[in-house]
Coordinates of C-alpha atoms (C1' of nucleotides) in Angstrom, one line a residue:
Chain T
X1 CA 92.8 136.9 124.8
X2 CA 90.3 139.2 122.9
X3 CA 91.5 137.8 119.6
X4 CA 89.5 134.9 117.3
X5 CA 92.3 134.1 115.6
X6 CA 94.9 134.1 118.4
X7 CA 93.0 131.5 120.3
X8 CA 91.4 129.1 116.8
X9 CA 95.8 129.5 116.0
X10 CA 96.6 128.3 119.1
X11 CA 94.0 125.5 120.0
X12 CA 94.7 123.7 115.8
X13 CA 98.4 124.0 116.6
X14 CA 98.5 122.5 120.3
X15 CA 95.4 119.9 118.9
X16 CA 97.9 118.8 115.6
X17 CA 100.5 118.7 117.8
X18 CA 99.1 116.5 120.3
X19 CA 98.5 114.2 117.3
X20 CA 95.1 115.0 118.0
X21 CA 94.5 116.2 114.7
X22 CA 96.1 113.4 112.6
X23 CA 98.5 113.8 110.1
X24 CA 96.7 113.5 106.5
X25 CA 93.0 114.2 107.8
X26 CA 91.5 117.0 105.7
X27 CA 90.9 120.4 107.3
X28 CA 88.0 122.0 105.9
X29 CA 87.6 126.3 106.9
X30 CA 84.3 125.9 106.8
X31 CA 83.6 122.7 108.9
X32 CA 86.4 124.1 111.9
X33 CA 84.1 127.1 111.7
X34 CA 81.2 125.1 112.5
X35 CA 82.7 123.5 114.9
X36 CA 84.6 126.6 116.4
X37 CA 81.7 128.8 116.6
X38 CA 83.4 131.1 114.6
X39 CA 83.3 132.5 110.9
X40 CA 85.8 131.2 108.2
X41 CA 87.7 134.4 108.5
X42 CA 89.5 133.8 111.5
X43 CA 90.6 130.0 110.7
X44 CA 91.1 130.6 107.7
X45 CA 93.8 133.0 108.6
X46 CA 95.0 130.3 111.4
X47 CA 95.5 127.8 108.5
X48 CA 97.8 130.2 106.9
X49 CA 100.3 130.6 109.7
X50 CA 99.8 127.0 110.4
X51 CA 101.1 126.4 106.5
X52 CA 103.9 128.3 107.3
X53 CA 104.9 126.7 110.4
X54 CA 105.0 123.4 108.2
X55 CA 102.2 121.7 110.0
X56 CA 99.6 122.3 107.6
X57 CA 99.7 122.0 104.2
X58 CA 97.5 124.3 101.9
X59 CA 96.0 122.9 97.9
X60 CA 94.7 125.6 97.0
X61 CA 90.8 124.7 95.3
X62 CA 91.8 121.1 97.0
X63 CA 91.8 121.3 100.5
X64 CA 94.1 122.0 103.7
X65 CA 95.2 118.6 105.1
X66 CA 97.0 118.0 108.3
X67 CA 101.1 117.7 106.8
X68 CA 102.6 114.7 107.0
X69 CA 106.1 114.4 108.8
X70 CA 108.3 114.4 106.2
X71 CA 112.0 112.9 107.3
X72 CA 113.7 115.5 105.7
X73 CA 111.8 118.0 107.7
X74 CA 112.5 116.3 110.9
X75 CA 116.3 116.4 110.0
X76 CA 116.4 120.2 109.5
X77 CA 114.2 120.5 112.8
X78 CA 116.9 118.8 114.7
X79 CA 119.7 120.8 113.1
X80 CA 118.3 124.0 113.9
X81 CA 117.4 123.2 117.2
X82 CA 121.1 121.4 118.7
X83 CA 122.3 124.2 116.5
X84 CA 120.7 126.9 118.4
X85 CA 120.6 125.7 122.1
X86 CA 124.4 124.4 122.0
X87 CA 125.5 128.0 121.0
X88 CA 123.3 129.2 124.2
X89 CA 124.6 126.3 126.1
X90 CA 128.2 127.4 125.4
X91 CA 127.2 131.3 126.0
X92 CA 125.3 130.1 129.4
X93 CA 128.4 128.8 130.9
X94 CA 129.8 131.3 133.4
X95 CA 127.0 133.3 133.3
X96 CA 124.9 130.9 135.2
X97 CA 123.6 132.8 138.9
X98 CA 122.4 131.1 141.6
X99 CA 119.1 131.6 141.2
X100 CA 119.2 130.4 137.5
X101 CA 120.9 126.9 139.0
X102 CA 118.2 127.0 141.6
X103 CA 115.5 127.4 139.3
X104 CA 117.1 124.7 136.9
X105 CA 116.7 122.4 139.9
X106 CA 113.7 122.9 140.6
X107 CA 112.4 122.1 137.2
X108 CA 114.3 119.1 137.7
X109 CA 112.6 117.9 140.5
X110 CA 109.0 118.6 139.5
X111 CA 110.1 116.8 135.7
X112 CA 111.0 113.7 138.6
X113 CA 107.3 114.0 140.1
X114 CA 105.5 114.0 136.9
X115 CA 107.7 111.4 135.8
X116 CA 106.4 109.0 138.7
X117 CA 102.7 110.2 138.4
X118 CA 102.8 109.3 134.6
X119 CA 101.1 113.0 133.9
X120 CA 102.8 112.9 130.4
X121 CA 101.3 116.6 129.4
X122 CA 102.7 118.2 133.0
X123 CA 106.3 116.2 131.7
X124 CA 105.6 117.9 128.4
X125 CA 105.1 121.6 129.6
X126 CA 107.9 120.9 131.8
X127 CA 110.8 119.7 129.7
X128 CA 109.5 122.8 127.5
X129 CA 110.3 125.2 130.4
X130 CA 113.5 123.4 130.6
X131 CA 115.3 124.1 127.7
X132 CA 113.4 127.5 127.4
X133 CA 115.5 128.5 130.3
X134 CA 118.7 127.3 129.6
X135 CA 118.0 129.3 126.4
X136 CA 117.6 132.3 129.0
X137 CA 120.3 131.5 131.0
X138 CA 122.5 132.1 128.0
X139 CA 120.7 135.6 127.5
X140 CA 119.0 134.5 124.1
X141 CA 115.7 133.9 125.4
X142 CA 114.4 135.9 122.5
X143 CA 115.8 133.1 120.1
X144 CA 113.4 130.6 121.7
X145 CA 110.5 130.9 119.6
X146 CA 112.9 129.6 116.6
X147 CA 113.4 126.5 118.7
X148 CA 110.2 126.2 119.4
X149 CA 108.7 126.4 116.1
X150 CA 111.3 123.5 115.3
X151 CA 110.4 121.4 117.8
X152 CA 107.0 121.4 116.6
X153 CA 108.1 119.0 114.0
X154 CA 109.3 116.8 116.5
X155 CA 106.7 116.6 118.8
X156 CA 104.4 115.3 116.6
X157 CA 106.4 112.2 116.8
X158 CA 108.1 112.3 120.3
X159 CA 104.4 112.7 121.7
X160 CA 104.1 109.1 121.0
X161 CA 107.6 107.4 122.0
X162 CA 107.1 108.4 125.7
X163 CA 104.6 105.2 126.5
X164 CA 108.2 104.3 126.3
X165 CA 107.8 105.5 130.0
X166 CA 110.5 103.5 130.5
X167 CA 112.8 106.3 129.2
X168 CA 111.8 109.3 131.3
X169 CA 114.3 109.3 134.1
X170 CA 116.7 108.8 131.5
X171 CA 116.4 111.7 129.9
X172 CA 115.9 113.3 133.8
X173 CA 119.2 112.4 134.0
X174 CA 120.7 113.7 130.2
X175 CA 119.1 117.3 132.2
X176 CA 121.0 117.0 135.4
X177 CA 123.9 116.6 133.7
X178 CA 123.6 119.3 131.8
X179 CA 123.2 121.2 135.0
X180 CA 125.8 119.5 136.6
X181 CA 128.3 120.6 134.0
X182 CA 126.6 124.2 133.6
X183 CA 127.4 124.8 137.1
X184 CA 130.3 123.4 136.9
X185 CA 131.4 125.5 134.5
X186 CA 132.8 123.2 131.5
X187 CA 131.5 124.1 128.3
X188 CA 132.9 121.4 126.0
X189 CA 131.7 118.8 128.3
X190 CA 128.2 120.5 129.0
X191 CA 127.4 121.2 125.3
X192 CA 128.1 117.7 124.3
X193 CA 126.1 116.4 127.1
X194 CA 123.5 118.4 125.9
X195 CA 124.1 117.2 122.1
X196 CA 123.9 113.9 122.7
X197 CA 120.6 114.9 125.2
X198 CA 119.2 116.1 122.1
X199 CA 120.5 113.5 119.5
X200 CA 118.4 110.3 122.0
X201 CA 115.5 112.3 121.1
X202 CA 116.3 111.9 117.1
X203 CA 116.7 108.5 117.5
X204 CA 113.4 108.3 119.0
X205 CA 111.4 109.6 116.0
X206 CA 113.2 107.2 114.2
X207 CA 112.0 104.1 116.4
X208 CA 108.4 106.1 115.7
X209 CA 108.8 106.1 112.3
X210 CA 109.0 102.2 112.2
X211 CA 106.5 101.5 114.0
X212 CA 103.9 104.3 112.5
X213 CA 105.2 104.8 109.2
X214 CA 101.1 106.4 108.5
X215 CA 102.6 109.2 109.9
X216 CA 105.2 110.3 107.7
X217 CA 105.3 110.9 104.4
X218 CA 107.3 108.4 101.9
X219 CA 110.0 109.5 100.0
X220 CA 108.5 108.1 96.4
X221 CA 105.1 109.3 97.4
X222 CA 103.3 111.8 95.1
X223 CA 102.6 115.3 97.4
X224 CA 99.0 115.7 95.9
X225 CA 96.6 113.9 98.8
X226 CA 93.3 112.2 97.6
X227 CA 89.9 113.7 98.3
X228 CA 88.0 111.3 100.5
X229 CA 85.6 109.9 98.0
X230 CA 81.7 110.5 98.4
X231 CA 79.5 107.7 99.7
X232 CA 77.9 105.7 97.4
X233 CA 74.0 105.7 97.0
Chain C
X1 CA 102.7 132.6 90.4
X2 CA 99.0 132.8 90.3
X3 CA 98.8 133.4 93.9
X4 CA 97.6 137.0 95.0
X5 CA 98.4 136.5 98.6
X6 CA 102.1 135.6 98.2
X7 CA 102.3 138.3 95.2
X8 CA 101.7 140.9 97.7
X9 CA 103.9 139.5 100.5
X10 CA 106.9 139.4 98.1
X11 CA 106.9 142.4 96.8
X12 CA 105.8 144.3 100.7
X13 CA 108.4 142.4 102.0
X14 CA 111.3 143.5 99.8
X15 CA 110.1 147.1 99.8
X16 CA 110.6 146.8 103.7
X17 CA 114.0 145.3 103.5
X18 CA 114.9 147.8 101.1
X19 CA 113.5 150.5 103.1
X20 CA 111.8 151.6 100.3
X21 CA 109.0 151.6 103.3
X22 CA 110.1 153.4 106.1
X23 CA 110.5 152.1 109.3
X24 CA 107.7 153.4 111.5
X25 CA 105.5 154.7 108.8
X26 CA 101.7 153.6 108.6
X27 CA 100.5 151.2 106.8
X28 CA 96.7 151.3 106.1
X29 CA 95.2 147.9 104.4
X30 CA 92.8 150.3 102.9
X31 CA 95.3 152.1 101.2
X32 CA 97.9 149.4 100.2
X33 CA 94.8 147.4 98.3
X34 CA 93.6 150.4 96.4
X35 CA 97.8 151.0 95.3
X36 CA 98.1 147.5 94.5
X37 CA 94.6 147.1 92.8
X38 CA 93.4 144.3 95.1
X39 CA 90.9 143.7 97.7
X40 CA 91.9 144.1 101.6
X41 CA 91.6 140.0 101.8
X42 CA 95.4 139.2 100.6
X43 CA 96.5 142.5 101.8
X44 CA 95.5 141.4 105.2
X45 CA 97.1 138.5 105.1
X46 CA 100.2 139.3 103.9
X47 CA 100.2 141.6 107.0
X48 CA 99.8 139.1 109.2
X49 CA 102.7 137.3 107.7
X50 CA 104.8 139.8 107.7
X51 CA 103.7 140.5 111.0
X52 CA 104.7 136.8 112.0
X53 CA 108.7 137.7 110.7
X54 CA 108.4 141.1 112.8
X55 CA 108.7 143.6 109.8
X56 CA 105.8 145.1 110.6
X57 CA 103.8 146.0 113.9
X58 CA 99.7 145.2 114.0
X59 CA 98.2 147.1 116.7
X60 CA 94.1 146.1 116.3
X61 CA 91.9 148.7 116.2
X62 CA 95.0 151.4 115.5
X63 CA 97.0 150.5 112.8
X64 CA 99.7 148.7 111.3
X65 CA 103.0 150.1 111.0
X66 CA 106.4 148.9 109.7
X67 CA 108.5 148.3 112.7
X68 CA 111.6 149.8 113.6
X69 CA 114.7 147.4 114.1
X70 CA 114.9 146.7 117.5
X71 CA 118.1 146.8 118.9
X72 CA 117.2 143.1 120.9
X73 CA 115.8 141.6 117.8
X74 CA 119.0 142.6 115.7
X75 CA 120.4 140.8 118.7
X76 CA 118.8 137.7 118.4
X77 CA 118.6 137.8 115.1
X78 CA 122.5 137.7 114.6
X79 CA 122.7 135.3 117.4
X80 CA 120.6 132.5 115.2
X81 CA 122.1 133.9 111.6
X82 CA 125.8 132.7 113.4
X83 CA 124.8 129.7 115.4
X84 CA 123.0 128.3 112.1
X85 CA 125.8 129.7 109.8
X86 CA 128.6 128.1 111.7
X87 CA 127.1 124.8 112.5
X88 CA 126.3 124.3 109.1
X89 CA 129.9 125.5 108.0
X90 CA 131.8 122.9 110.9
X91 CA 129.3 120.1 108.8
X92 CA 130.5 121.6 105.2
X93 CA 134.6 121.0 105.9
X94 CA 135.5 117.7 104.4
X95 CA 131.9 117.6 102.7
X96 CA 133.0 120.1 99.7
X97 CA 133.0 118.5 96.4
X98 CA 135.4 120.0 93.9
X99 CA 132.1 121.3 91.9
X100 CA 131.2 123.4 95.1
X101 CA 134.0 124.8 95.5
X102 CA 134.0 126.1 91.8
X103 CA 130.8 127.4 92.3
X104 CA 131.2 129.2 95.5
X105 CA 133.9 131.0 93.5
X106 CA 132.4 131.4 90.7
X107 CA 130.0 133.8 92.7
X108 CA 133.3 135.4 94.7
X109 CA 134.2 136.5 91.3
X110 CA 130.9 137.7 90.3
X111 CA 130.6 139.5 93.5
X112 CA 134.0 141.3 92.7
X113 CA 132.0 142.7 89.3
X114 CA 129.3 143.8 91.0
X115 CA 131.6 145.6 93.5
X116 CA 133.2 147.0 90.5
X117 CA 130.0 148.4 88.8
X118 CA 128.9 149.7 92.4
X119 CA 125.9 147.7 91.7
X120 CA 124.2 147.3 95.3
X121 CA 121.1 145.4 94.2
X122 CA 123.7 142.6 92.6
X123 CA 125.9 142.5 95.6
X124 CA 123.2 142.1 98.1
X125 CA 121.6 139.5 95.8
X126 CA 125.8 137.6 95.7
X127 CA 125.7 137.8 99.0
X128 CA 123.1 136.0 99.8
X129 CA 123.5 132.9 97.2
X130 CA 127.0 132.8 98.9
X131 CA 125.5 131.7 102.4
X132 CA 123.1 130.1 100.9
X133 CA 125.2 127.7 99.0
X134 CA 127.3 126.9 101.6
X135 CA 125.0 125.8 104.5
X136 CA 123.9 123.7 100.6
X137 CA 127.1 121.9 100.9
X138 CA 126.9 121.0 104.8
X139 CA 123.7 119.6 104.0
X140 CA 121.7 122.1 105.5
X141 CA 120.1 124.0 102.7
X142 CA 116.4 123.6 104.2
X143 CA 117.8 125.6 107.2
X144 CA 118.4 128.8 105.0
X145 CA 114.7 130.3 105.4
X146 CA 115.3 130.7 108.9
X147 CA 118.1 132.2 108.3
X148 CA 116.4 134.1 106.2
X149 CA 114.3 135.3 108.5
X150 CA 116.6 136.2 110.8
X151 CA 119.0 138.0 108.1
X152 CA 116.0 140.1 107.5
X153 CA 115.9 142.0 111.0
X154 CA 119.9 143.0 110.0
X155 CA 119.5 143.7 106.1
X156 CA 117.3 146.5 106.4
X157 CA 120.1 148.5 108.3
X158 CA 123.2 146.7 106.2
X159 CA 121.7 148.5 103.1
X160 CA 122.2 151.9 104.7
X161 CA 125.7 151.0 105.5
X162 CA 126.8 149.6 102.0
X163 CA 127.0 153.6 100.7
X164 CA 130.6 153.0 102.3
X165 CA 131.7 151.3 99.6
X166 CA 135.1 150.8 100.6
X167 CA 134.0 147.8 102.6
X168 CA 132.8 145.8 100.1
X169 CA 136.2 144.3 99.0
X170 CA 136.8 143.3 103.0
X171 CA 133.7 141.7 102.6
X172 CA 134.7 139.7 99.4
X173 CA 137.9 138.8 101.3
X174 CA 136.2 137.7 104.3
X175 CA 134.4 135.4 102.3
X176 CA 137.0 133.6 100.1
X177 CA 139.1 133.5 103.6
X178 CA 136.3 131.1 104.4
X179 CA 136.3 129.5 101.1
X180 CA 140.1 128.3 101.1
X181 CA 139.8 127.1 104.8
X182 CA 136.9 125.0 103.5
X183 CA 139.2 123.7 100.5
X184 CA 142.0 123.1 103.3
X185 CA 139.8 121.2 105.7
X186 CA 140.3 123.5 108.7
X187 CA 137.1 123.4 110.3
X188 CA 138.2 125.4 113.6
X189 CA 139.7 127.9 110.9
X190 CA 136.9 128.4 108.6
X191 CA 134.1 128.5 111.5
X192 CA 136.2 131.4 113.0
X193 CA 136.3 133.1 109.9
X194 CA 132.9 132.8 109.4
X195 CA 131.8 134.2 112.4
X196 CA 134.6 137.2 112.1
X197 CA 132.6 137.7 109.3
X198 CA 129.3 137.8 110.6
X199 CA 130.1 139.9 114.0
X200 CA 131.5 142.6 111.0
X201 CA 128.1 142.6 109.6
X202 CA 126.8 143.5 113.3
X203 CA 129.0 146.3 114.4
X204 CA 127.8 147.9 111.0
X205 CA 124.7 147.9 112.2
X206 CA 125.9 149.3 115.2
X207 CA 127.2 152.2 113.1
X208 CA 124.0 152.7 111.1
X209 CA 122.3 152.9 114.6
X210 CA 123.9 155.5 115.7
X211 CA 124.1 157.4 112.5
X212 CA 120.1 156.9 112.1
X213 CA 118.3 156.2 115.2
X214 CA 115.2 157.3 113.4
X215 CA 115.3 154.0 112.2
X216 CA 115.5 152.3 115.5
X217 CA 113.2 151.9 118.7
X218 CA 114.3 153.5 121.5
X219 CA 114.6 151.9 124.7
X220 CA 112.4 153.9 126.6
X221 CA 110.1 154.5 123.8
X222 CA 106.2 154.5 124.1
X223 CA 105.0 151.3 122.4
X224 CA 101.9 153.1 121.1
X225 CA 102.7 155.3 117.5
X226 CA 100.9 158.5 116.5
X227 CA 98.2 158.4 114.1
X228 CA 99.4 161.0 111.6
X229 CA 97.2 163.6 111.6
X230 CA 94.2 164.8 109.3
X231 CA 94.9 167.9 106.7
X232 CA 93.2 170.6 107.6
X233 CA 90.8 172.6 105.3
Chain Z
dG1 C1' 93.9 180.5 128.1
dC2 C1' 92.9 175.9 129.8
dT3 C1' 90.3 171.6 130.5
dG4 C1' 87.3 168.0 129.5
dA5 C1' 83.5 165.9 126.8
dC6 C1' 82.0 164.5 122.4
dG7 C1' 81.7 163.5 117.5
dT8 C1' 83.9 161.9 113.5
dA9 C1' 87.1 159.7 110.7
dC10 C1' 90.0 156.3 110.6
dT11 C1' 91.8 151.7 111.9
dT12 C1' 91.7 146.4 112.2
dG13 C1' 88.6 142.4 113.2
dT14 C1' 84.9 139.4 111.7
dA15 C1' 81.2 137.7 108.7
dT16 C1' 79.4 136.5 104.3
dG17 C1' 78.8 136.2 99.2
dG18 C1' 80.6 135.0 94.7
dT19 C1' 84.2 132.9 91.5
dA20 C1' 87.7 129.8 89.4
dG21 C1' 89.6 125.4 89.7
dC22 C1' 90.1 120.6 90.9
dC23 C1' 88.5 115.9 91.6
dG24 C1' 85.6 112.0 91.4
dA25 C1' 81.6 109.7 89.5
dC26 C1' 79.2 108.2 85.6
dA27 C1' 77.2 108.0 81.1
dC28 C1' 78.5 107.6 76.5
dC29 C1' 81.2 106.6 72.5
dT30 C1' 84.8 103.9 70.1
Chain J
dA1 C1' 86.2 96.5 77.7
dG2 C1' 88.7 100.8 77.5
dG3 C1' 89.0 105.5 76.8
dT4 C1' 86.5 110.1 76.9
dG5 C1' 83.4 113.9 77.9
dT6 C1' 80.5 116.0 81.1
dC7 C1' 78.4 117.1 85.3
dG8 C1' 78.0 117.8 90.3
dG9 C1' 80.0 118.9 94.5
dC10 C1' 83.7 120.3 96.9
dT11 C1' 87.7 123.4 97.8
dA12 C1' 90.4 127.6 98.8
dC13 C1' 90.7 132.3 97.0
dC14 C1' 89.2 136.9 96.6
dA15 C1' 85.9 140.7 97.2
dT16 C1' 82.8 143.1 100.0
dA17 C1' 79.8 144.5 103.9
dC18 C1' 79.3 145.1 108.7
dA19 C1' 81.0 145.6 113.6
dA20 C1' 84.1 147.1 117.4
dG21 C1' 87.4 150.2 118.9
dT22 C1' 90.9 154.1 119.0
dA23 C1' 92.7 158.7 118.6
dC24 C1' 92.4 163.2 117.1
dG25 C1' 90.0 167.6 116.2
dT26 C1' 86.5 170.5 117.7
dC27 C1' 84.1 173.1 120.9
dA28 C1' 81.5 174.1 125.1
dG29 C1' 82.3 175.5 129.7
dC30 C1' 85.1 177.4 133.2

DNA sequence: GCTGACGTACTTGTATGGTAGCCGACACCT
DNA sequence: AGGTGTCGGCTACCATACAAGTACGTCAGC
């Protein structure tokens, strides 16, 4: 990719994503152009589509800081996103060829083999492809990027309930099911499979809420973030 | 607003929706600074904003061009708008307070004024507090800017259709249909209203497509527009 | 008349300089 | 001691300069 700010847009949003970038830390354009290599023109223009993807937020003469997860956030997230794949869900059923259920499989099985080598990323990437093509399936592959931009919000957290390894062939399973109803044609049943698919991982950034409540942002909290004070002499 | 940037996004982004800039016309940074009496800086990035929401195309090195309306991405666009619309609707039933439901028609009535004046701007302006407020009372009100966003890709062609007046009262009717199933509790009811409603919205696009194609991409058009040429001495 | 090379004018992309505003630290006054 | 004014350093914002690239108009050559 020839363009500088394609790739500095890409590598902040997979890096706060991975929790990488931790929510609250200060972003400053010039120190990420230091770092990057590159001039301030090019992040500084990443840090404004990352502001309006929610994952950044922008103070203007104060500083960019790495957003918070703000509950009420991760509630919209979730409503757009069952929203969205259950009405492809329903539209998929019926319209489901053979290849698509063989494909669907196969992403199955490979989601089973990372699963057992604990490659949480390859998991990642794959449950991603997953629900991409179901999306496809029911001919609204062009409404992914909506999705995905919601999920964003949601994998900050969900990144850090799967240690709860514990729970991957679970939600292996919540998949073949929906698979297993796709093909079998039922959309009520396949849609609420799917729902409640969808709702477990809800519940999950709830369980990460408790237990990292850094995170998130409180409710009472004031929105203006401290400068990090200067050392003392 | 103090903010130059979002100044300048505004204002380009209504004049595209109201196709007071024409779909495929050029749209120099150069040029739109020097109008505006800015530098290229906010210009620039309200481009790439607006590029971001697919108003307008950014080819580097070429130009930047307000996009036509692409016949997939009116597609998708009404596929999110109704997914969202009615999901949010199914949560509204039995939510409703009394005070909602004087407020949602308090703006049916308004909307039959502006209807009655013929005044466009104020319809359009009705119409879009209506669906507003009501994914408000299903709790969803922090979904509506992406159904903004998605409303966008089909308002640019609705405004060419509204000249035919005569629909405007369907319209209002369409919309307190949905109102009095949402006062009777009838979620399977209202949510098929709704969408009755919505799909209407979509064929007249359909009818501005073919009445204006100009508007529109074709299929098997060249991705790559003509620079318009230079005047010759 | 037709074809192909080339120059020029235009575009967006990137880099850098200067400005207004905010916060924290600290001396000073009450 | 508690409040207040000022100063310094930092920030994002905007303006401007330079670089890389494309397409069109021109014109030489056939």
């Amino acid at each position: 990719m020839a363009n500088t700010r394609q790739q500095v847009h890409e590598q902040l949003r997979a890096r706060i994503i991975r929790l990488d970038l931790e929510p609250g830390s200060a972003l400053s354009e010039n120190d990420l152009a230091a770092e990057l290599g590159v001039s301030r023109t090019p992040v500084r223009e990443s840090l404004i589509l990352l502001g309006d993807e929610g994952l950044v937020d922008v103070y203007p003469q104060l500083g960019t800081f790495v957003s918070r997860i703000r509950p009420a956030d991760v509630a919209s997230a979730q409503f757009v996103r069952e929203a969205l794949e259950c009405a492809a869900l329903r539209d998929a059923v019926g319209r489901a060829s053979p290849r698509d259920l063989t494909d669907l499989r196969r992403l199955l099985r490979a989601q089973g083999d990372a699963a057992e080598d604990a490659d949480m990323d390859g998991f990642f990437r794959l449950d991603e492809d997953f629900h991409a093509r179901l999306m496809a399936v029911g001919g609204h592959a062009s409404a992914w990027p909506v999705v995905a931009q919601a999920k964003a919000q949601l994998d900050r957290a969900r990144r850090l309930s799967l240690p709860l390894t514990q729970q991957l062939p679970l939600l292996i399973g919540q998949h073949t099911a929906v698979v297993d109803l796709l093909e079998a044609a039922d959309p009520a049943a396949a849609e609420e499979s799917l729902r409640e698919h969808l709702r477990l991982v809800f519940s999950d950034v709830e369980k990460i809420r408790r237990r990292h409540p850094e995170l998130f942002s409180e409710d009472g909290e004031t929105p203006r973030p401290r400068r990090k004070p200067v050392a003392r002499p």
